[in-house]
Tab-separated table of C-alpha atoms in Angstrom:
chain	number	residue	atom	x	y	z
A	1	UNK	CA	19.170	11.445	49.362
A	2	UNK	CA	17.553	14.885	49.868
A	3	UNK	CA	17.412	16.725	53.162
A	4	UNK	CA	17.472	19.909	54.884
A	5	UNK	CA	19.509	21.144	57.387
A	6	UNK	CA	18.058	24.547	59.922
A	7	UNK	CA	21.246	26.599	61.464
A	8	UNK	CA	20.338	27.479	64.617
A	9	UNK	CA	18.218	25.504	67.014
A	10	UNK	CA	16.787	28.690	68.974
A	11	UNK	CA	16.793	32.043	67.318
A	12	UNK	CA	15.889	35.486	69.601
A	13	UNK	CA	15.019	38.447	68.052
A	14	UNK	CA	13.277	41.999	69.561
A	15	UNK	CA	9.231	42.207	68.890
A	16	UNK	CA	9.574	44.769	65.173
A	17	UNK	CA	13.101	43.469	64.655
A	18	UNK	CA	13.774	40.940	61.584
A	19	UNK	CA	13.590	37.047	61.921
A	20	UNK	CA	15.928	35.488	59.728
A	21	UNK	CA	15.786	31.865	59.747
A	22	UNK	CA	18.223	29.768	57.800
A	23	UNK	CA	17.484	26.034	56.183
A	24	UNK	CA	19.853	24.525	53.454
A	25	UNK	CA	18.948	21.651	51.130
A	26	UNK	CA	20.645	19.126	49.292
A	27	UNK	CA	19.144	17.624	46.273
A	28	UNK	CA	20.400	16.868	42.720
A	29	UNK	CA	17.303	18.193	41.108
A	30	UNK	CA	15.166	21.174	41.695
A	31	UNK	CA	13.534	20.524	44.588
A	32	UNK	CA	10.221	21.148	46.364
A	33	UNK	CA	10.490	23.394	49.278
A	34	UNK	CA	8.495	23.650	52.352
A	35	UNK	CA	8.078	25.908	55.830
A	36	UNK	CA	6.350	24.525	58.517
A	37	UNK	CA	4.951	26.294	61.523
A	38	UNK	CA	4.181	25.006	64.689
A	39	UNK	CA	2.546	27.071	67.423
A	40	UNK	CA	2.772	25.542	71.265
A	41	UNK	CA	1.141	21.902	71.851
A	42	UNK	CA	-0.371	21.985	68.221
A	43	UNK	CA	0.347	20.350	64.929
A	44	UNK	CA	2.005	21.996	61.982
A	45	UNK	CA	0.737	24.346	59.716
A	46	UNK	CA	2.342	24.925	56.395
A	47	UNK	CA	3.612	28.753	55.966
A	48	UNK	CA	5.039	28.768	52.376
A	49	UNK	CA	5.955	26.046	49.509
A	50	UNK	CA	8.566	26.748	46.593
A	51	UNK	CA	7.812	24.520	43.330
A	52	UNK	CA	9.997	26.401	40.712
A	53	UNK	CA	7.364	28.861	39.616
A	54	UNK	CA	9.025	31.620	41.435
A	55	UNK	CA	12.308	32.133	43.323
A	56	UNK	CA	10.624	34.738	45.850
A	57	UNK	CA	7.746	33.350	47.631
A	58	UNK	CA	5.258	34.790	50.122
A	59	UNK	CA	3.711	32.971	52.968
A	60	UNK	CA	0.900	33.664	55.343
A	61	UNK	CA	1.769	36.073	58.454
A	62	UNK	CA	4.362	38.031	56.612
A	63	UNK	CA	7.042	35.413	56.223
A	64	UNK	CA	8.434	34.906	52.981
A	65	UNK	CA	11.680	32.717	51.795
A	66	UNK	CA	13.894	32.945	48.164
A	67	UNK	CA	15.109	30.184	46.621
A	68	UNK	CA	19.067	30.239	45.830
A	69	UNK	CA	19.728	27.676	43.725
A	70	UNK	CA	23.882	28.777	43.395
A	71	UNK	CA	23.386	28.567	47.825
A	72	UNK	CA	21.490	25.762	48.197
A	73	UNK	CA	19.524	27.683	50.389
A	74	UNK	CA	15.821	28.812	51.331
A	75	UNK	CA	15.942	31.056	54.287
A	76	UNK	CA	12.857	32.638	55.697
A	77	UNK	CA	12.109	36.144	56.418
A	78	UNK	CA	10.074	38.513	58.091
A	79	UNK	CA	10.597	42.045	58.402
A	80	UNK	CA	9.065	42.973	61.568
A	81	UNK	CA	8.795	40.404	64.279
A	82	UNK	CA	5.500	39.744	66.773
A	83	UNK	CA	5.168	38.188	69.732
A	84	UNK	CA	2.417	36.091	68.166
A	85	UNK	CA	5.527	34.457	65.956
A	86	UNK	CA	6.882	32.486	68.872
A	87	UNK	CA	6.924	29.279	67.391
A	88	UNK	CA	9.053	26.374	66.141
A	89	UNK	CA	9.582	26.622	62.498
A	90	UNK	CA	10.546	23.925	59.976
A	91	UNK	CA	12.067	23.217	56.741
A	92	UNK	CA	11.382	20.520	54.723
A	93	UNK	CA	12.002	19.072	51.151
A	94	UNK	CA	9.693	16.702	48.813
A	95	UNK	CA	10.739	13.689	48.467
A	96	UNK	CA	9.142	11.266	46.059
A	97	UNK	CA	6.034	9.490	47.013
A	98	UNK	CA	5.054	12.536	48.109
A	99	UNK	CA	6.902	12.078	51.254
A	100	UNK	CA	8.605	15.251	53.181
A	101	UNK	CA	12.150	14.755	54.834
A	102	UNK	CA	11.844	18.085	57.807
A	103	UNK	CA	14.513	19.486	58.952
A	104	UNK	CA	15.740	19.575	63.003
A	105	UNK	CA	13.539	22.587	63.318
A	106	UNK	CA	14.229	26.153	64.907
A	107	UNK	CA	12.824	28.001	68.042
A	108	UNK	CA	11.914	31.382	67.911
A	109	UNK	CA	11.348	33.468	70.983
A	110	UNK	CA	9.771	36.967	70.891
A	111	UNK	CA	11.256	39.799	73.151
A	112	UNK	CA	8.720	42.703	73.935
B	1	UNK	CA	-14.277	20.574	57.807
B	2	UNK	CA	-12.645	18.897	61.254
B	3	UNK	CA	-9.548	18.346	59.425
B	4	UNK	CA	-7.299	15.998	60.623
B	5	UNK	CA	-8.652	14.531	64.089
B	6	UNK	CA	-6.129	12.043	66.572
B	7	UNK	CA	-7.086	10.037	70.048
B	8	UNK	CA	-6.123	10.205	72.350
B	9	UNK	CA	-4.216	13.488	73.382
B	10	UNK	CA	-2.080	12.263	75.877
B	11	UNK	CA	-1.493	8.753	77.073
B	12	UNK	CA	1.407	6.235	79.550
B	13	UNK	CA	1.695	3.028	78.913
B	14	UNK	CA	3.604	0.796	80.998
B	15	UNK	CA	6.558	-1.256	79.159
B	16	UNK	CA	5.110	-4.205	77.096
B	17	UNK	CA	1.235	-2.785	77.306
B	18	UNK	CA	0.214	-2.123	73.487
B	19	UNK	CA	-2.124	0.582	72.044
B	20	UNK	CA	-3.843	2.224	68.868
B	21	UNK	CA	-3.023	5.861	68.381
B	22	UNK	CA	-6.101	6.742	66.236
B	23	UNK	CA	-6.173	9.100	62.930
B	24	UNK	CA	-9.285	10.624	61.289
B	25	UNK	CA	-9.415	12.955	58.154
B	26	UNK	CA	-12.673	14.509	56.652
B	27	UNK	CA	-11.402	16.010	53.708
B	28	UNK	CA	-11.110	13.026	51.550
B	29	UNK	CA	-7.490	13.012	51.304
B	30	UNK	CA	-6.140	10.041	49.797
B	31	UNK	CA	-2.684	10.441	51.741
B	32	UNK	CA	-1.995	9.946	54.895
B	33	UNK	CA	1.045	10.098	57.190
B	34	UNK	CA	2.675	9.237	61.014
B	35	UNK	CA	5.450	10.940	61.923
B	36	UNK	CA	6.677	11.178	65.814
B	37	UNK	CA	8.736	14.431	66.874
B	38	UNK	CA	11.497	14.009	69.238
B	39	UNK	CA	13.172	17.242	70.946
B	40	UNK	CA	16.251	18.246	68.437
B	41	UNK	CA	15.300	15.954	66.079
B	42	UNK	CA	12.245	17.040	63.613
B	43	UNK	CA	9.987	14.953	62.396
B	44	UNK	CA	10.317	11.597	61.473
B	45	UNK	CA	8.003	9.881	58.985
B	46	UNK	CA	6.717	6.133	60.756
B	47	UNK	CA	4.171	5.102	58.093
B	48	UNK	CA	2.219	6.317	55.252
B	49	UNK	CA	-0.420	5.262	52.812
B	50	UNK	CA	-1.526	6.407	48.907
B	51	UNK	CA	-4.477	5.091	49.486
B	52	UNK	CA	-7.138	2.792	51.032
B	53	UNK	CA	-5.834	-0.364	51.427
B	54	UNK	CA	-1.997	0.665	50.351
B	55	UNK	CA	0.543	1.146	53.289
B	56	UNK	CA	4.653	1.342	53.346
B	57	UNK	CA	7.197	1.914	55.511
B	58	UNK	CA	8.821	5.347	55.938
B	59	UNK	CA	12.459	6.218	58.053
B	60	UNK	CA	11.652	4.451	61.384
B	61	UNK	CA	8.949	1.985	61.028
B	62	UNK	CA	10.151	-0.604	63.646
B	63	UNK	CA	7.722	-1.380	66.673
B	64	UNK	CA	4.688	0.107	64.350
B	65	UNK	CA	2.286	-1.073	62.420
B	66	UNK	CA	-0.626	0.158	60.249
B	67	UNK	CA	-3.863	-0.509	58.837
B	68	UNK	CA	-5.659	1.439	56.156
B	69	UNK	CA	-9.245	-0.057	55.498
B	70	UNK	CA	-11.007	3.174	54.730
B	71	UNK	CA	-9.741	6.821	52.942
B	72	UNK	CA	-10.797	8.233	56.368
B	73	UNK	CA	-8.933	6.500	58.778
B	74	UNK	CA	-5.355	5.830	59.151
B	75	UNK	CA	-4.403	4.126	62.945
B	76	UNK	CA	-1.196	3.699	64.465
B	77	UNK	CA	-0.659	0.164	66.259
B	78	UNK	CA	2.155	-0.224	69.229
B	79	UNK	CA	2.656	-3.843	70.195
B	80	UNK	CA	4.869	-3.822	72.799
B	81	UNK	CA	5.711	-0.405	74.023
B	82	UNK	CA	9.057	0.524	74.831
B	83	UNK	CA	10.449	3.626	76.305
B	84	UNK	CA	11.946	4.929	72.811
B	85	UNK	CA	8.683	4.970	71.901
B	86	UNK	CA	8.046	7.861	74.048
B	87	UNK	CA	7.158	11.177	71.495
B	88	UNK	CA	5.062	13.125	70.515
B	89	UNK	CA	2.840	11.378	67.538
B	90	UNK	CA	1.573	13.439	64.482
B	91	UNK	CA	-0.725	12.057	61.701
B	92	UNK	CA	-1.146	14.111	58.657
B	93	UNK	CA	-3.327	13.917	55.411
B	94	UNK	CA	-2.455	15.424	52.024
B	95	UNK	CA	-4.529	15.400	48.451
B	96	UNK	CA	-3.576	13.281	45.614
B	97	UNK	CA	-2.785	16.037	43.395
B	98	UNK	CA	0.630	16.566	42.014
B	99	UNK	CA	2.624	19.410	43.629
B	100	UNK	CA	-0.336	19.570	46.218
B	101	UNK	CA	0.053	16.559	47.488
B	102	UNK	CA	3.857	17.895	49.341
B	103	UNK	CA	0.915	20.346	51.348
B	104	UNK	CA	0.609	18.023	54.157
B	105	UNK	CA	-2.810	19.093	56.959
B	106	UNK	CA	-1.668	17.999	60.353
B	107	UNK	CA	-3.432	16.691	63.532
B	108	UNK	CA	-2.685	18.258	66.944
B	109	UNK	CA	-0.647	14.973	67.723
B	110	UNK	CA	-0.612	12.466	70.629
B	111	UNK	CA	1.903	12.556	73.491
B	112	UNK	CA	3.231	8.942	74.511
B	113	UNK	CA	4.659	8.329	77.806
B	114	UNK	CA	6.211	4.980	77.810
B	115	UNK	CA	7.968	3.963	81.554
């Protein structure tokens, strides 16, 4: 079955330093690839989707994530932290029936 | 557009008691979604629906149950609350449109208390 798995449940990082969060997949097919954002007591938001078209892709805020098929991987980036990022952020792969399998998720805190 | 609208925001039930979380979309999304997070754990999916009418099961489906009578709305039943039930409750929506139908539009979710 696909799935996702986040390393690192908490991640802290200086306000202009790089966030780096990590999410590896398993699937026996090219998979669709998801972030999720989700800001204090709200819902989620989606930040970025790869669907094979390219392996770099660019999200809203800043974030973007490449797609490593040889790593199984699709970490997400962003050069230059804000406090406004503090958020949990998720990974998640399409399943079919248009279903999403997220992963455990990862907490980003801000320092000024 | 509201988006994707849930009642009520917060809510305890006492063991046994039973209640409908309730799910609105206005943007006529023929999927819909319930997932409940749990600290550590993600999201899991409850329920979810194609289409009016059309329901199935998703990872944890047991003490749920769902109705789907209009494109629109999409409610979550508990019969006898227990206190696993306790979570935080998200319903989503999503087009029926291949590769867009993965970008799922969430509600601001529902926090159960069950004790």
């Amino acid at each position: 079955a696909q799935s996702v798995t986040q390393l690192g449940s908490h991640v802290s990082v200086s306000e202009g330093a790089l966030v780096l969060l990590r999410c590896n997949y398993s699937s026996s097919v090219p998979p669709y690839l998801f972030w999720y954002v989700q800001y204090p007591n709200q819902g989620l938001q989606l930040l970025l989707k790869y669907t094979s078209a390219a392996t770099l892709v660019k999200g809203i805020n800043g974030f973007e994530a490449e797609f490593k098929k040889s790593e199984t991987s699709f970490h997400l980036t962003k050069p230059s932290a804000h406090m406004s990022d503090a958020a949990e952020y998720f990974c998640a792969v399409g399943l079919s029936g248009y279903k999403l399998s997220f992963g455990a998720g990862t907490t980003v805190t801000v320092r000024a | 557009n509201a988006g994707v609208t849930q009642t009520p925001k917060f809510r305890i039930l006492k063991i046994g008691q039973s209640m409908t979380l309730q799910c609105t979309q206005d943007m006529n999304h023929n999927y819909m979604y319930w997932y409940r997070q749990d600290p550590g754990m993600g999201l899991k999916l409850i329920y979810y629906s194609v289409g009016a009418g059309i329901t199935d099961k998703g990872e944890v489906p047991n003490g749920y149950n769902v109705s789907r009578s209009t494109t629109e709305d999409f409610p979550l039943r508990l019969e006898l609350a227990a206190p696993s039930q306790t979570s935080v409750y998200f319903c989503a929506s999503s087009k029926n449109l291949a590769g867009a139908a993965y970008e799922q539009y969430f509600g601001p979710g529902t926090r159960l208390t069950v004790t």
